Amino acid sequence: MGEPRSVLVTGANRGIGRTIAERFVASGDKVATIYRSGELPDGVLGVKGDVTDTAAVDAAFTEIEAAHGPVEVLVANAGVTRDGLLMRMSDEDFETVLDVNLTGAFRCVRRASKGMIRLRRGRIVLISSVIGLYGGAGQVNYAASKAGLVGIARSVTRELGGRGITANVVAPGFIATGMTAALPEDTQATYKAAIPAGRFATTDEVAGVVHFLASDDAAYVSGAVIPVDGGLGMGH
Ligand code: NDP
């Protein structure tokens, strides 16, 4: 275990973000979250805020930095879906998903970069989705937002790669969360048949990859899209 780092995971109250936050707590880091609702895991400093609100993001970073020091590891995890067929998708459903998933990540990356540049080190991990590059019927908004994260990570890599900062994308496939458990049995079976691994992933399997990307061992990995999808999206 090295020196504890200041780690920020957005949306750590549930799902994948929660497990990622727990993983960093377990490795001795100082973990904080910007979250909207719910309860947080033990040992996580929570600041209420919405990633669609620039002032709230800035204020949350200021509070987190005062408690834990400059954010050295940023995991942009907060995300939403508003699925619907293209012809019927409203501007609002498109824009809301972009605002949370893509612009929300941008707001956090921009704010985190200040401290990382000063520190001359940093790890940025953006939680995308297999859908970003694979596409998804009824998910034009979600796929666009998740594909956009690749552009952010690669541009940040070109801009800040010389300053000890890496930026990578993790693209999970189907993860066993409340959302996937709620799918009917036969729908779950159809999805599983398309996944070479033949099963959904656990949130721990995503958290482990994020943790690796934030580690010293991943110092030379940047601008990469790491699938955690059991082979579903192979060939991206
Ligand atoms: P959940 O729906 O369980 O959790 C989403 C999290 O994002 C919640 O903490 C939620 O807060 C937070 N959030 C949403 N909108 C905002 C906002 N405007 N400001 C701050 N926080 C917000 O999702 P998962 O854990 O399943 O997904 C986490 C990430 O992983 C997402 O980016 C998702 O797109 C991605 N992903 C998930 C997959 C899956 O199979 N589950 C597959 C591929 C990618 P609140 O509780 O207040 O709503």
CSV table of C-alpha atoms in Angstrom, one decimal, residues 84-208:
chain,number,residue,atom,x,y,z
A,84,GLY,CA,-36.3,5.5,-26.7
A,85,LEU,CA,-36.5,4.9,-30.4
A,86,LEU,CA,-34.8,7.5,-32.5
A,87,MET,CA,-38.0,8.9,-34.2
A,88,ARG,CA,-39.7,9.4,-30.9
A,89,MET,CA,-36.7,10.6,-28.9
A,90,SER,CA,-37.3,14.1,-27.5
A,91,ASP,CA,-34.6,16.8,-27.5
A,92,GLU,CA,-34.9,16.7,-23.7
A,93,ASP,CA,-34.2,13.0,-23.5
A,94,PHE,CA,-31.2,13.4,-25.7
A,95,GLU,CA,-29.8,16.5,-24.0
A,96,THR,CA,-30.4,15.2,-20.4
A,97,VAL,CA,-28.3,12.1,-21.1
A,98,LEU,CA,-25.6,14.1,-22.8
A,99,ASP,CA,-25.6,16.6,-19.9
A,100,VAL,CA,-25.1,14.0,-17.2
A,101,ASN,CA,-23.0,11.4,-18.9
A,102,LEU,CA,-20.7,13.5,-21.2
A,103,THR,CA,-20.8,17.1,-20.0
A,104,GLY,CA,-21.0,16.0,-16.4
A,105,ALA,CA,-17.7,14.0,-16.9
A,106,PHE,CA,-16.2,17.0,-18.7
A,107,ARG,CA,-17.1,19.3,-15.8
A,108,CYS,CA,-15.3,17.0,-13.3
A,109,VAL,CA,-12.3,16.4,-15.6
A,110,ARG,CA,-11.8,20.1,-16.1
A,111,ARG,CA,-12.0,20.9,-12.4
A,112,ALA,CA,-9.7,17.9,-11.5
A,113,SER,CA,-7.1,18.9,-14.0
A,114,LYS,CA,-6.1,22.0,-12.1
A,115,GLY,CA,-4.9,20.1,-9.1
A,116,MET,CA,-3.4,17.3,-11.2
A,117,ILE,CA,-1.4,19.7,-13.3
A,118,ARG,CA,0.0,21.3,-10.1
A,119,LEU,CA,0.7,17.8,-8.6
A,120,ARG,CA,2.2,16.7,-11.9
A,121,ARG,CA,0.4,13.4,-11.6
A,122,GLY,CA,-3.2,12.2,-11.9
A,123,ARG,CA,-5.4,9.4,-13.0
A,124,ILE,CA,-8.7,10.0,-14.8
A,125,VAL,CA,-11.0,7.0,-15.5
A,126,LEU,CA,-14.2,7.6,-17.4
A,127,ILE,CA,-16.9,5.0,-17.1
A,128,SER,CA,-18.3,4.4,-20.5
A,129,SER,CA,-20.2,1.4,-21.8
A,130,VAL,CA,-20.0,-1.3,-24.4
A,131,ILE,CA,-22.9,0.5,-26.0
A,132,GLY,CA,-20.7,3.5,-26.8
A,133,LEU,CA,-18.8,1.7,-29.5
A,134,TYR,CA,-21.2,-1.2,-30.2
A,135,GLY,CA,-24.3,0.9,-30.4
A,136,GLY,CA,-27.7,0.1,-29.0
A,137,ALA,CA,-31.1,0.2,-30.5
A,138,GLY,CA,-33.1,2.8,-28.6
A,139,GLN,CA,-30.0,4.3,-27.2
A,140,VAL,CA,-28.9,7.0,-29.6
A,141,ASN,CA,-28.5,9.4,-26.7
A,142,TYR,CA,-26.7,7.0,-24.4
A,143,ALA,CA,-24.4,5.7,-27.0
A,144,ALA,CA,-23.4,9.2,-28.2
A,145,SER,CA,-22.7,10.2,-24.6
A,146,LYS,CA,-20.6,7.1,-23.9
A,147,ALA,CA,-18.7,7.3,-27.2
A,148,GLY,CA,-17.9,11.0,-26.5
A,149,LEU,CA,-16.0,10.0,-23.4
A,150,VAL,CA,-13.4,8.3,-25.7
A,151,GLY,CA,-12.8,11.7,-27.3
A,152,ILE,CA,-12.4,13.3,-23.9
A,153,ALA,CA,-9.9,10.7,-22.7
A,154,ARG,CA,-7.8,10.8,-25.8
A,155,SER,CA,-7.8,14.6,-26.0
A,156,VAL,CA,-6.8,14.9,-22.3
A,157,THR,CA,-4.1,12.3,-23.0
A,158,ARG,CA,-2.7,14.5,-25.8
A,159,GLU,CA,-3.0,17.7,-23.8
A,160,LEU,CA,-1.8,16.5,-20.4
A,161,GLY,CA,0.0,13.2,-21.0
A,162,GLY,CA,3.4,14.9,-20.6
A,163,ARG,CA,2.5,15.9,-17.0
A,164,GLY,CA,2.2,12.5,-15.5
A,165,ILE,CA,-1.6,12.4,-16.0
A,166,THR,CA,-3.4,9.5,-17.7
A,167,ALA,CA,-6.9,9.4,-18.9
A,168,ASN,CA,-8.6,6.1,-19.8
A,169,VAL,CA,-12.1,4.8,-20.5
A,170,VAL,CA,-13.6,1.6,-19.0
A,171,ALA,CA,-16.4,0.2,-21.1
A,172,PRO,CA,-18.5,-2.3,-19.0
A,173,GLY,CA,-20.8,-4.7,-20.7
A,174,PHE,CA,-23.8,-6.1,-18.8
A,175,ILE,CA,-23.2,-5.8,-15.0
A,176,ALA,CA,-25.2,-7.6,-12.4
A,177,THR,CA,-26.9,-4.7,-10.7
A,178,GLY,CA,-30.5,-4.2,-9.6
A,179,MET,CA,-31.1,-2.9,-13.2
A,180,THR,CA,-30.1,-6.2,-14.9
A,181,ALA,CA,-31.7,-8.4,-12.2
A,182,ALA,CA,-35.0,-6.8,-12.9
A,183,LEU,CA,-35.0,-8.0,-16.5
A,184,PRO,CA,-37.3,-11.0,-17.3
A,185,GLU,CA,-35.5,-14.4,-17.2
A,186,ASP,CA,-35.8,-15.0,-21.0
A,187,THR,CA,-34.4,-11.5,-21.7
A,188,GLN,CA,-31.5,-12.2,-19.4
A,189,ALA,CA,-30.9,-15.5,-21.2
A,190,THR,CA,-30.9,-13.9,-24.6
A,191,TYR,CA,-28.3,-11.3,-23.5
A,192,LYS,CA,-26.1,-14.0,-21.9
A,193,ALA,CA,-26.2,-16.1,-25.1
A,194,ALA,CA,-24.6,-13.1,-26.9
A,195,ILE,CA,-21.8,-12.8,-24.3
A,196,PRO,CA,-18.8,-15.1,-24.9
A,197,ALA,CA,-18.3,-15.3,-21.1
A,198,GLY,CA,-21.9,-16.6,-20.8
A,199,ARG,CA,-22.7,-14.4,-17.8
A,200,PHE,CA,-23.0,-10.9,-16.5
A,201,ALA,CA,-20.1,-9.3,-14.7
A,202,THR,CA,-20.0,-8.4,-11.0
A,203,THR,CA,-19.5,-4.8,-10.0
A,204,ASP,CA,-16.2,-6.0,-8.4
A,205,GLU,CA,-14.9,-7.0,-11.8
A,206,VAL,CA,-15.4,-3.4,-13.0
A,207,ALA,CA,-13.9,-1.9,-9.9
A,208,GLY,CA,-10.8,-4.1,-10.2
